[in-house]
CSV table of C-alpha atoms in Angstrom, one decimal:
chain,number,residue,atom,x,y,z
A,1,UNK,CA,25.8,-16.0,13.4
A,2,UNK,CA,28.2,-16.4,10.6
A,3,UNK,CA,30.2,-13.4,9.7
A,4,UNK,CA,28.6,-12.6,6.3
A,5,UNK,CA,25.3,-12.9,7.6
A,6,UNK,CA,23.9,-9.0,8.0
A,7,UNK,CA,21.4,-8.4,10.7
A,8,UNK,CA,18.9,-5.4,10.3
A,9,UNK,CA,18.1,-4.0,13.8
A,10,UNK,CA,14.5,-4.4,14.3
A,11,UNK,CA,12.2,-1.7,16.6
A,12,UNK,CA,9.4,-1.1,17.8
A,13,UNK,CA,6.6,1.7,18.2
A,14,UNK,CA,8.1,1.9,22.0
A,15,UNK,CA,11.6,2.4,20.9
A,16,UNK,CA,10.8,4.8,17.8
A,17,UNK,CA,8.3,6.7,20.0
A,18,UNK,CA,11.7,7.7,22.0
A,19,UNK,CA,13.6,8.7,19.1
A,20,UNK,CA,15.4,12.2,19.4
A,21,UNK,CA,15.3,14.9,16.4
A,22,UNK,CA,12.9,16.3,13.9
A,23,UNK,CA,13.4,13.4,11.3
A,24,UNK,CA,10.1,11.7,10.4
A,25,UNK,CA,10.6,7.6,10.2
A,26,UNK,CA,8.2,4.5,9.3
A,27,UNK,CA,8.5,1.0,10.8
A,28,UNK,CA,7.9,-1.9,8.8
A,29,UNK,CA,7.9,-5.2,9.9
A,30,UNK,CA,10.8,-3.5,13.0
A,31,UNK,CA,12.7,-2.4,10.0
A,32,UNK,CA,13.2,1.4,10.2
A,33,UNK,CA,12.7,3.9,7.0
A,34,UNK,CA,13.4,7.1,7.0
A,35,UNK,CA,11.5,9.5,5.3
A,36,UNK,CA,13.4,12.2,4.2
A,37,UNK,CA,14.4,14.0,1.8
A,38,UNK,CA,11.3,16.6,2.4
A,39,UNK,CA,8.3,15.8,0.0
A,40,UNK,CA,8.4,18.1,-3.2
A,41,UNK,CA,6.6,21.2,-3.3
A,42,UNK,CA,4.3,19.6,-6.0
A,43,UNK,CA,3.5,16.9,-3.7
A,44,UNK,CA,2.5,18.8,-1.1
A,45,UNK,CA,0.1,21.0,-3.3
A,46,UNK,CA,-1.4,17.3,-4.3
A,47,UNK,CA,-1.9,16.5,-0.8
A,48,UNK,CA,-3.3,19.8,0.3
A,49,UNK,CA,-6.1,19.6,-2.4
A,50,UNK,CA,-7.0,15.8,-2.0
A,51,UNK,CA,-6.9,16.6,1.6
A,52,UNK,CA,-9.2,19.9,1.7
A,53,UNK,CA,-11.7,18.2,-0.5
A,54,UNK,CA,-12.0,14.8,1.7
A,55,UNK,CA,-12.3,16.8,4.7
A,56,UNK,CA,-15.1,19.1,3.8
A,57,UNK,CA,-17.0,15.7,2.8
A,58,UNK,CA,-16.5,13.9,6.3
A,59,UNK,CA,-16.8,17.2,8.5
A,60,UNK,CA,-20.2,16.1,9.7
A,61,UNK,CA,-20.4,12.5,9.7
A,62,UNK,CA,-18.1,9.2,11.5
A,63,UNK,CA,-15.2,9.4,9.6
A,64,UNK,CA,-12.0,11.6,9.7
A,65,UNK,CA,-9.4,12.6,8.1
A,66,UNK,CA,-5.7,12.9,8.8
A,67,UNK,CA,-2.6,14.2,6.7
A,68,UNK,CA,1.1,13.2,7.3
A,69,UNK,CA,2.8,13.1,10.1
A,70,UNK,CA,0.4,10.8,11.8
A,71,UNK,CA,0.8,7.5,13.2
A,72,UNK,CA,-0.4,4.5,11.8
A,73,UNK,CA,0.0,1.7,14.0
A,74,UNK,CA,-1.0,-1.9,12.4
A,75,UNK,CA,-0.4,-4.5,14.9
A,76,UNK,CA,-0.2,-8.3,14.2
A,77,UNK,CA,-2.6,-9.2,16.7
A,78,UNK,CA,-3.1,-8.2,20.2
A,79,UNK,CA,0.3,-6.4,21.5
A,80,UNK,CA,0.8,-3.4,23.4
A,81,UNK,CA,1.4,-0.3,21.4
A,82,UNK,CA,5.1,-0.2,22.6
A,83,UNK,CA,5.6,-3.8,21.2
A,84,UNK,CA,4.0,-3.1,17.6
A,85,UNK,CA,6.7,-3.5,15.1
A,86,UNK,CA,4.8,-1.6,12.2
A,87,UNK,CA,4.0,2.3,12.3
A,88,UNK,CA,3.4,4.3,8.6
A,89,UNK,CA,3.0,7.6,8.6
A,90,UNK,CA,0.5,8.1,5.1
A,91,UNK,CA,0.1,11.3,3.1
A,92,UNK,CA,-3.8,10.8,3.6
A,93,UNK,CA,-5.4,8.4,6.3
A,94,UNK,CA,-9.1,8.3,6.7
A,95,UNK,CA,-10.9,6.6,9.4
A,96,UNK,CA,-14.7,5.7,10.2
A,97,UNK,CA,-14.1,3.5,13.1
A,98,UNK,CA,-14.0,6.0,16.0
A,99,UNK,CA,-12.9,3.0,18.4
A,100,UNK,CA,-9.2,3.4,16.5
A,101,UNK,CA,-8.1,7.3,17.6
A,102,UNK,CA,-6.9,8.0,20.4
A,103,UNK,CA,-3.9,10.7,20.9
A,104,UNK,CA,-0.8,8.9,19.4
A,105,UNK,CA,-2.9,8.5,15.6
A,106,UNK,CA,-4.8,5.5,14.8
A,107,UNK,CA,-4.5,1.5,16.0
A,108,UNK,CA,-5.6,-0.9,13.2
A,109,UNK,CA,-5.9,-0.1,9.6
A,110,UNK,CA,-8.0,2.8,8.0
A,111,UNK,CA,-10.5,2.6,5.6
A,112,UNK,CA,-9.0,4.6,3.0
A,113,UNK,CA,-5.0,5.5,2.5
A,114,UNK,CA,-3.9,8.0,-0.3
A,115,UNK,CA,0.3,7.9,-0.5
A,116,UNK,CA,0.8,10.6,-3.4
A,117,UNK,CA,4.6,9.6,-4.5
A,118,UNK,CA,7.4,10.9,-4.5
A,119,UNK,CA,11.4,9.4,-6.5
A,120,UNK,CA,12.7,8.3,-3.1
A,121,UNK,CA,8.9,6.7,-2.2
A,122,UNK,CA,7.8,5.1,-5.2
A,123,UNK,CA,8.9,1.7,-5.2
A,124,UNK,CA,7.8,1.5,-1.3
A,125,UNK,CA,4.2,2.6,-2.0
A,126,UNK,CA,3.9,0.4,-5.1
A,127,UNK,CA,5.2,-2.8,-3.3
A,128,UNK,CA,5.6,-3.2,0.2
A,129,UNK,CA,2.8,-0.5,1.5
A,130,UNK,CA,0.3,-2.4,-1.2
A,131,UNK,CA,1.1,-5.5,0.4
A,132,UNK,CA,0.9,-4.1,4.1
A,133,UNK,CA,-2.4,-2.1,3.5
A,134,UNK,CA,-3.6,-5.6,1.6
A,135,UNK,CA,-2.8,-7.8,4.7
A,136,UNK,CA,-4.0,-5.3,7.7
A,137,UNK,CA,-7.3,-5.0,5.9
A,138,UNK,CA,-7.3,-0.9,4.2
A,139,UNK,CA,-10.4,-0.9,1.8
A,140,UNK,CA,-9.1,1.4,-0.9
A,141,UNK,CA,-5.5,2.5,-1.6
A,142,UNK,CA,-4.7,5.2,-4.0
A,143,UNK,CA,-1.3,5.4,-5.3
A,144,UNK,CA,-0.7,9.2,-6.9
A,145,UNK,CA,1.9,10.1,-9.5
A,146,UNK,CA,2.0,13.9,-9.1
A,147,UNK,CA,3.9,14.7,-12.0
A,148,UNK,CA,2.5,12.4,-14.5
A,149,UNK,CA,-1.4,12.8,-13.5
A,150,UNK,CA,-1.7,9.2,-12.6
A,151,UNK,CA,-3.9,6.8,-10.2
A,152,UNK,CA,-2.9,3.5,-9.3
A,153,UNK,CA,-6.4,2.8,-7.3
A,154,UNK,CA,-6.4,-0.7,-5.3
A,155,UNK,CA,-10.5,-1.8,-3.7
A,156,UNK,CA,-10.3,-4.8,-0.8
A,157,UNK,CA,-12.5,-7.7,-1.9
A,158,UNK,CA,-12.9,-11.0,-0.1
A,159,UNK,CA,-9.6,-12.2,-1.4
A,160,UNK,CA,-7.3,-9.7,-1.1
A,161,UNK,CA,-7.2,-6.0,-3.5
A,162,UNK,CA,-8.6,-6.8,-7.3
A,163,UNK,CA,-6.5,-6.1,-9.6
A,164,UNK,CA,-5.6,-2.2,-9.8
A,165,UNK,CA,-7.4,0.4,-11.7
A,166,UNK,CA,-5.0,2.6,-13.3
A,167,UNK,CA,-6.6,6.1,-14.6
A,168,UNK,CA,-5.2,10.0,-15.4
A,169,UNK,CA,-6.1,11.8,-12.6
A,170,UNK,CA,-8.0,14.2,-14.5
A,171,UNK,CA,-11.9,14.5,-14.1
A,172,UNK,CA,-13.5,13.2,-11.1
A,173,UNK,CA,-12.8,9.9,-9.6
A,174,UNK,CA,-15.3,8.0,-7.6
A,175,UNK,CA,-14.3,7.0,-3.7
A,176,UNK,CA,-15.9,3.8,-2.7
A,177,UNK,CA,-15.4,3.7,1.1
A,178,UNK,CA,-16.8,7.3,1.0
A,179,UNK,CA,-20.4,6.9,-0.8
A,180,UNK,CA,-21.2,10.0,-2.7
A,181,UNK,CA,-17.6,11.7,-3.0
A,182,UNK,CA,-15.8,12.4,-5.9
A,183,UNK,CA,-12.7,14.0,-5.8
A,184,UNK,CA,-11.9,16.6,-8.4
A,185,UNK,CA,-8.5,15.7,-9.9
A,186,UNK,CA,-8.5,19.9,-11.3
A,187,UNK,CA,-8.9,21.1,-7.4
A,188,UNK,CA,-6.0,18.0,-6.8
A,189,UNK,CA,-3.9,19.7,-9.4
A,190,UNK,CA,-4.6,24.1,-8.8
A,191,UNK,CA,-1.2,25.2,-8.7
């Protein structure tokens, strides 16, 4: 290889799952992200009240709900877990498809993903976790901007996400993989 050629390691769920400390990472594509700093204390208000409401909705039916740290592994095909090169750990993860639990999170792409941003996520959310969630198949992505009240809302149709709808998140807002709940943006928001 020539010399100013630079190489990014790549890993794999196997390898990450051996990984010492308390630092939470994401794999994408074998290429490691860390996640730190610690999410703000706003964002973690914003994820507590999305979170509370979706999970009295789905109590008693198929689906559940999950909040961060919890692996999402989206493999390309039919690998083992320990040679999946993609693992994302989202604020919110919902899942109707009981056949994708088991103990170490979820195999294959939820139904419904809500990353609430943060500075040092932002451009990662918007970009390459739109185009992941896109490709492994999640049928609605919400993208929240805590501090400015705003939804960046993505819906799978037959050729890909439709263009985004991009709303304050004050009101209610409908959830289309979840017929009949609305989330309350003011319960979202309670400081």
């Amino acid at each position: 290889m020539p010399e100013h050629v630079v190489s990014t390691p790549r890993f794999t769920y196997g390898e990450y799952c051996l990984w010492a400390g308390d630092e939470r990472w994401e794999l994408v594509a074998g290429e490691a992200f860390n996640m730190r700093p610690a999410p703000s204390r706003r964002h973690q208000d914003v994820v507590g009240g999305l979170f509370t409401q979706i999970a009295l909705w789905v109590r008693h039916g198929p689906c559940r709900v999950y909040a961060a740290p919890f692996d999402v592994r989206l493999p390309h095909g039919d690998e083992t877990d320990e040679d999946i090169e993609t693992v994302v750990q989202p604020d919110i993860s919902v899942i109707c498809e009981a056949r994708k639990l088991d103990d170490r999170g979820c195999r294959g792409a939820p139904d419904w993903i809500v990353e609430v941003i943060s500075p040092y996520t932002a451009a990662r959310d918007h970009i390459l976790k739109r185009t992941l969630y896109e490709r492994h198949g999640v049928r609605e992505y919400w993208i929240v901007h805590p501090l400015d009240r705003l939804l960046t809302l993505y819906r799978l149709g037959a050729h890909g996400y439709a263009p985004p709808l991009m709303c304050e998140a004050r009101g209610t807002q409908t959830v289309t993989v979840l017929a009949g709940l609305s989330i309350d943006w003011d319960v979202s928001f309670d400081t």
